[in-house]
Amino acid sequence: MKPHRLVLLGPPASGKGTQGQLMAEAWHLPITSTGEILRRESTLGTPLGLETDRYTSLGQLVPDEVVIASIADWLDANADAGFILDGTPRTLGQATALDALLEKRGTPLTDAVFLDVPPAVIEDRVRLRLMCARCGRTFRLGWQVREKTAACPQCGGTLERRKDDDPTTLAERMSAYAEKTAPLVQFYDARGLLRRIAADQAVEKVFAQIAAALGRAEAEKEAAPRP
Ligand code: AMP
């Protein structure tokens, strides 16, 4: 089977990180998440982290050229083997820049997986979301972990709330999504790349839908269900 070269689209807390990890593990695809890159740079206090903090802390999008520069080298190193981009593109500018970059390399996108979750569900998900400070995985309180003080089921790290998961910043992230990112659904649909997934379901069910949409139904069984 030809390697997938795909982007993951969806509103905040639609499950991009979780599903991206499952796909990467099941199908041995390299994955990168711009949100994770930026959080790491911020924690390390690098120039990129300091520059982008003022956007991320307010729930605003980081400028297109910064985002594209931050993934260009990664794509050069990984795009030939297939890849998953979690959280990029988020604007039409990024989508067209990404297209140009991938065309030039001869590795155009094969799929845009859109995790469709109604806005009403998102607030609830964000309220219950905990992220591991060490491995970056997210878990739902009351489902995958019982208590706020639990250790990360994956690596034993400390679980905490994401700084930008507070209600004010979330509102800003939702409006940035509606204004700048939602139009990408139409953009990729027009190119025949859109795979729309009803993502307001259990993790395993969402993954099964993605696998089927990508013609990988047989690989469902390879992916271990999450704890
Ligand atoms: P995420 O972890 O994907 O929710 O991203 C967290 C934050 O990082 C976002 O709210 C943005 O501030 C920033 N960010 C991540 N990816 C992008 C992107 N492709 N374009 C602009 N900003 C981004």
Short mmCIF file of C-alpha atoms and ligand atoms in Angstrom, two decimals:
data_model
loop_
_atom_site.label_atom_id
_atom_site.label_comp_id
_atom_site.label_asym_id
_atom_site.label_seq_id
_atom_site.Cartn_x
_atom_site.Cartn_y
_atom_site.Cartn_z
CA MET A 1 0.00 0.00 0.00
CA LYS A 2 1.26 3.47 -0.90
CA PRO A 3 2.21 5.58 2.13
CA HIS A 4 -0.34 8.13 3.27
CA ARG A 5 0.68 11.77 3.27
CA LEU A 6 -2.03 13.36 5.29
CA VAL A 7 -3.13 16.35 7.29
CA LEU A 8 -5.43 16.20 10.29
CA LEU A 9 -8.08 18.89 10.51
CA GLY A 10 -10.59 19.62 13.24
CA PRO A 11 -11.55 22.04 15.99
CA PRO A 12 -9.74 22.13 19.35
CA ALA A 13 -10.12 18.85 21.29
CA SER A 14 -11.52 16.98 18.28
CA GLY A 15 -8.98 14.20 18.89
CA LYS A 16 -6.29 15.11 16.35
CA GLY A 17 -3.44 14.28 18.73
CA THR A 18 -4.96 11.00 19.92
CA GLN A 19 -5.97 9.76 16.47
CA GLY A 20 -2.69 10.96 14.96
CA GLN A 21 -0.73 8.87 17.46
CA LEU A 22 -2.88 5.80 16.79
CA MET A 23 -2.42 6.11 13.04
CA ALA A 24 1.30 6.71 13.37
CA GLU A 25 1.72 3.61 15.52
CA ALA A 26 -0.57 1.37 13.47
CA TRP A 27 0.81 2.30 10.07
CA HIS A 28 4.37 3.28 11.00
CA LEU A 29 4.04 6.83 9.77
CA PRO A 30 6.11 9.73 11.08
CA ILE A 31 3.98 12.40 12.74
CA THR A 32 4.56 15.97 13.82
CA SER A 33 2.33 18.36 15.72
CA THR A 34 2.93 22.09 15.46
CA GLY A 35 1.10 22.65 18.76
CA GLU A 36 3.47 20.23 20.47
CA ILE A 37 6.54 21.77 18.82
CA LEU A 38 5.47 25.21 20.04
CA ARG A 39 4.73 24.00 23.59
CA ARG A 40 8.14 22.33 23.77
CA GLU A 41 9.92 25.44 22.48
CA SER A 42 8.02 27.54 25.00
CA THR A 43 8.99 25.26 27.92
CA LEU A 44 12.63 25.35 26.79
CA GLY A 45 12.47 29.15 26.45
CA THR A 46 13.97 29.13 22.93
CA PRO A 47 13.69 32.21 20.66
CA LEU A 48 10.90 30.44 18.70
CA GLY A 49 9.08 29.63 21.96
CA LEU A 50 9.36 33.20 23.23
CA GLU A 51 8.23 34.62 19.90
CA THR A 52 5.19 32.39 19.62
CA ASP A 53 4.10 32.46 23.29
CA ARG A 54 2.32 35.77 22.79
CA TYR A 55 0.02 34.16 20.25
CA THR A 56 -0.49 30.72 21.77
CA SER A 57 -1.14 32.07 25.29
CA LEU A 58 -4.01 34.16 23.88
CA GLY A 59 -5.39 31.35 21.75
CA GLN A 60 -4.42 33.13 18.54
CA LEU A 61 -2.80 31.57 15.52
CA VAL A 62 0.94 31.91 15.05
CA PRO A 63 1.87 33.67 11.75
CA ASP A 64 1.86 31.41 8.69
CA GLU A 65 5.53 31.91 7.81
CA VAL A 66 6.67 30.85 11.31
CA VAL A 67 4.58 27.68 11.12
CA ILE A 68 5.71 26.73 7.62
CA ALA A 69 9.37 27.35 8.53
CA SER A 70 8.98 25.14 11.61
CA ILE A 71 7.80 22.12 9.59
CA ALA A 72 9.75 22.55 6.33
CA ASP A 73 12.90 20.77 7.58
CA TRP A 74 10.83 18.04 9.18
CA LEU A 75 9.05 17.41 5.89
CA ASP A 76 12.34 17.27 4.04
CA ALA A 77 13.54 14.58 6.42
CA ASN A 78 10.27 12.61 6.57
CA ALA A 79 7.92 13.23 3.66
CA ASP A 80 9.20 10.42 1.43
CA ALA A 81 8.05 7.70 3.85
CA GLY A 82 4.55 9.16 4.19
CA PHE A 83 3.59 11.41 7.09
CA ILE A 84 0.91 12.83 9.34
CA LEU A 85 0.65 16.55 10.08
CA ASP A 86 -1.35 17.26 13.23
CA GLY A 87 -2.54 20.85 13.48
CA THR A 88 -1.15 22.20 10.20
CA PRO A 89 -2.44 23.73 8.02
CA ARG A 90 -4.76 26.01 9.93
CA THR A 91 -5.20 28.78 7.35
CA LEU A 92 -5.62 28.95 3.58
CA GLY A 93 -2.19 30.61 3.43
CA GLN A 94 -0.61 27.62 5.17
CA ALA A 95 -2.53 25.17 2.99
CA THR A 96 -1.31 26.75 -0.24
CA ALA A 97 2.26 27.10 1.08
CA LEU A 98 2.20 23.44 2.12
CA ASP A 99 0.85 22.40 -1.29
CA ALA A 100 3.65 24.30 -3.04
CA LEU A 101 6.30 22.83 -0.77
CA LEU A 102 5.05 19.26 -1.24
CA GLU A 103 4.54 19.66 -5.01
CA LYS A 104 8.14 20.78 -5.31
CA ARG A 105 9.30 17.65 -3.49
CA GLY A 106 7.05 15.39 -5.57
CA THR A 107 5.20 14.25 -2.43
CA PRO A 108 1.70 15.79 -2.64
CA LEU A 109 -0.94 15.16 0.03
CA THR A 110 -3.04 12.03 -0.35
CA ASP A 111 -5.70 12.76 2.30
CA ALA A 112 -7.11 15.45 4.57
CA VAL A 113 -8.78 13.76 7.55
CA PHE A 114 -11.39 16.04 9.08
CA LEU A 115 -12.48 15.15 12.63
CA ASP A 116 -15.95 16.61 12.79
CA VAL A 117 -17.10 17.35 16.36
CA PRO A 118 -20.05 19.63 17.21
CA PRO A 119 -19.04 22.80 19.13
CA ALA A 120 -21.27 21.85 22.09
CA VAL A 121 -19.16 18.76 22.74
CA ILE A 122 -15.86 20.59 22.64
CA GLU A 123 -16.29 22.62 25.81
CA ASP A 124 -16.99 19.46 27.74
CA ARG A 125 -14.02 17.65 26.28
CA VAL A 126 -11.68 20.52 27.06
CA ARG A 127 -12.94 20.74 30.64
CA LEU A 128 -12.08 17.09 31.17
CA ARG A 129 -8.83 17.02 29.22
CA LEU A 130 -5.50 16.35 30.93
CA MET A 131 -2.15 16.33 29.18
CA CYS A 132 1.02 14.56 30.21
CA ALA A 133 3.83 17.02 30.86
CA ARG A 134 6.35 14.40 29.74
CA CYS A 135 4.98 12.56 26.68
CA GLY A 136 2.31 15.05 25.59
CA ARG A 137 -0.51 12.50 25.34
CA THR A 138 -3.97 13.58 26.38
CA PHE A 139 -6.51 11.73 28.51
CA ARG A 140 -10.10 12.31 29.48
CA LEU A 141 -10.79 12.62 33.19
CA GLY A 142 -13.39 10.08 34.27
CA TRP A 143 -12.73 7.89 31.20
CA GLN A 144 -9.09 7.11 30.66
CA VAL A 145 -7.93 8.38 34.06
CA ARG A 146 -9.92 8.40 37.30
CA GLU A 147 -8.37 11.34 39.16
CA LYS A 148 -6.66 14.61 38.35
CA THR A 149 -3.67 13.46 40.36
CA ALA A 150 -3.25 10.17 38.45
CA ALA A 151 0.05 9.45 36.72
CA CYS A 152 0.14 9.28 32.91
CA PRO A 153 -1.07 5.78 31.93
CA GLN A 154 1.42 5.82 29.06
CA CYS A 155 4.69 6.94 30.64
CA GLY A 156 4.04 7.69 34.34
CA GLY A 157 4.57 11.45 33.85
CA THR A 158 2.57 14.19 35.58
CA LEU A 159 -0.86 15.03 34.15
CA GLU A 160 -1.89 18.67 33.97
CA ARG A 161 -4.36 20.93 32.20
CA ARG A 162 -3.12 22.70 29.10
CA LYS A 163 -2.58 26.40 29.77
CA ASP A 164 -4.74 27.34 26.78
CA ASP A 165 -7.64 25.10 27.86
CA ASP A 166 -9.16 27.80 30.10
CA PRO A 167 -12.58 29.08 28.93
CA THR A 168 -11.42 32.51 27.71
CA THR A 169 -8.53 31.17 25.63
CA LEU A 170 -10.70 28.35 24.33
CA ALA A 171 -13.29 30.87 23.11
CA GLU A 172 -10.53 32.66 21.19
CA ARG A 173 -9.23 29.36 19.74
CA MET A 174 -12.76 28.44 18.64
CA SER A 175 -13.24 31.73 16.88
CA ALA A 176 -9.83 31.44 15.16
CA TYR A 177 -10.89 27.96 14.06
CA ALA A 178 -14.26 29.11 12.70
CA GLU A 179 -12.80 32.08 10.85
CA LYS A 180 -9.47 30.76 9.55
CA THR A 181 -9.42 26.94 9.66
CA ALA A 182 -12.97 25.81 8.88
CA PRO A 183 -12.68 27.05 5.25
CA LEU A 184 -10.02 24.36 4.70
CA VAL A 185 -12.75 21.71 4.73
CA GLN A 186 -14.07 23.15 1.49
CA PHE A 187 -10.53 23.67 0.16
CA TYR A 188 -9.64 19.98 0.49
CA ASP A 189 -13.10 18.78 -0.52
CA ALA A 190 -12.71 20.63 -3.82
CA ARG A 191 -9.43 18.74 -4.36
CA GLY A 192 -11.02 15.35 -3.64
CA LEU A 193 -8.84 14.82 -0.55
CA LEU A 194 -11.36 15.33 2.25
CA ARG A 195 -12.22 12.37 4.50
CA ARG A 196 -14.95 13.54 6.87
CA ILE A 197 -15.12 11.56 10.10
CA ALA A 198 -17.94 11.74 12.66
CA ALA A 199 -15.55 12.15 15.59
CA ASP A 200 -18.00 12.57 18.49
CA GLN A 201 -17.57 8.90 19.39
CA ALA A 202 -15.29 6.59 21.35
CA VAL A 203 -11.62 6.69 20.38
CA GLU A 204 -11.67 3.18 18.89
CA LYS A 205 -14.77 3.91 16.79
CA VAL A 206 -13.26 7.08 15.39
CA PHE A 207 -10.07 5.22 14.54
CA ALA A 208 -12.03 2.47 12.78
CA GLN A 209 -13.80 5.09 10.65
CA ILE A 210 -10.50 6.71 9.70
CA ALA A 211 -8.97 3.35 8.79
CA ALA A 212 -11.97 2.53 6.60
CA ALA A 213 -11.94 5.97 4.94
CA LEU A 214 -8.27 5.49 4.08
CA GLY A 215 -8.77 1.94 2.81
CA ARG A 216 -6.91 0.54 5.80
CA ALA A 217 -9.76 -1.38 7.40
CA GLU A 218 -7.52 -4.43 7.84
CA ALA A 219 -5.07 -2.40 9.90
CA GLU A 220 -7.66 -1.60 12.56
CA LYS A 221 -6.78 -4.77 14.37
CA GLU A 222 -3.08 -3.88 14.48
CA ALA A 223 -3.75 -0.81 16.57
CA ALA A 224 -3.92 -1.53 20.26
CA PRO A 225 -6.96 0.04 21.92
CA ARG A 226 -5.99 2.88 24.23
CA PRO A 227 -6.12 2.25 27.96
P1 AMP B 1 -2.80 22.68 19.21
O1 AMP B 1 -1.98 21.89 20.16
O2 AMP B 1 -2.81 22.09 17.83
O3 AMP B 1 -4.17 22.96 19.73
O4 AMP B 1 -2.08 24.11 19.07
C1 AMP B 1 -1.90 24.96 20.18
C2 AMP B 1 -1.67 26.39 19.72
O5 AMP B 1 -0.47 26.46 18.93
C3 AMP B 1 -2.76 26.97 18.84
O6 AMP B 1 -3.84 27.49 19.58
C4 AMP B 1 -1.99 28.06 18.08
O7 AMP B 1 -1.79 29.18 18.91
C5 AMP B 1 -0.64 27.39 17.85
N1 AMP B 1 -0.59 26.65 16.57
C6 AMP B 1 -0.44 25.31 16.42
N2 AMP B 1 -0.43 24.97 15.12
C7 AMP B 1 -0.61 26.12 14.43
C8 AMP B 1 -0.71 26.44 13.05
N3 AMP B 1 -0.64 25.50 12.10
N4 AMP B 1 -0.89 27.74 12.72
C9 AMP B 1 -0.95 28.71 13.64
N5 AMP B 1 -0.88 28.48 14.96
C10 AMP B 1 -0.70 27.20 15.36
#
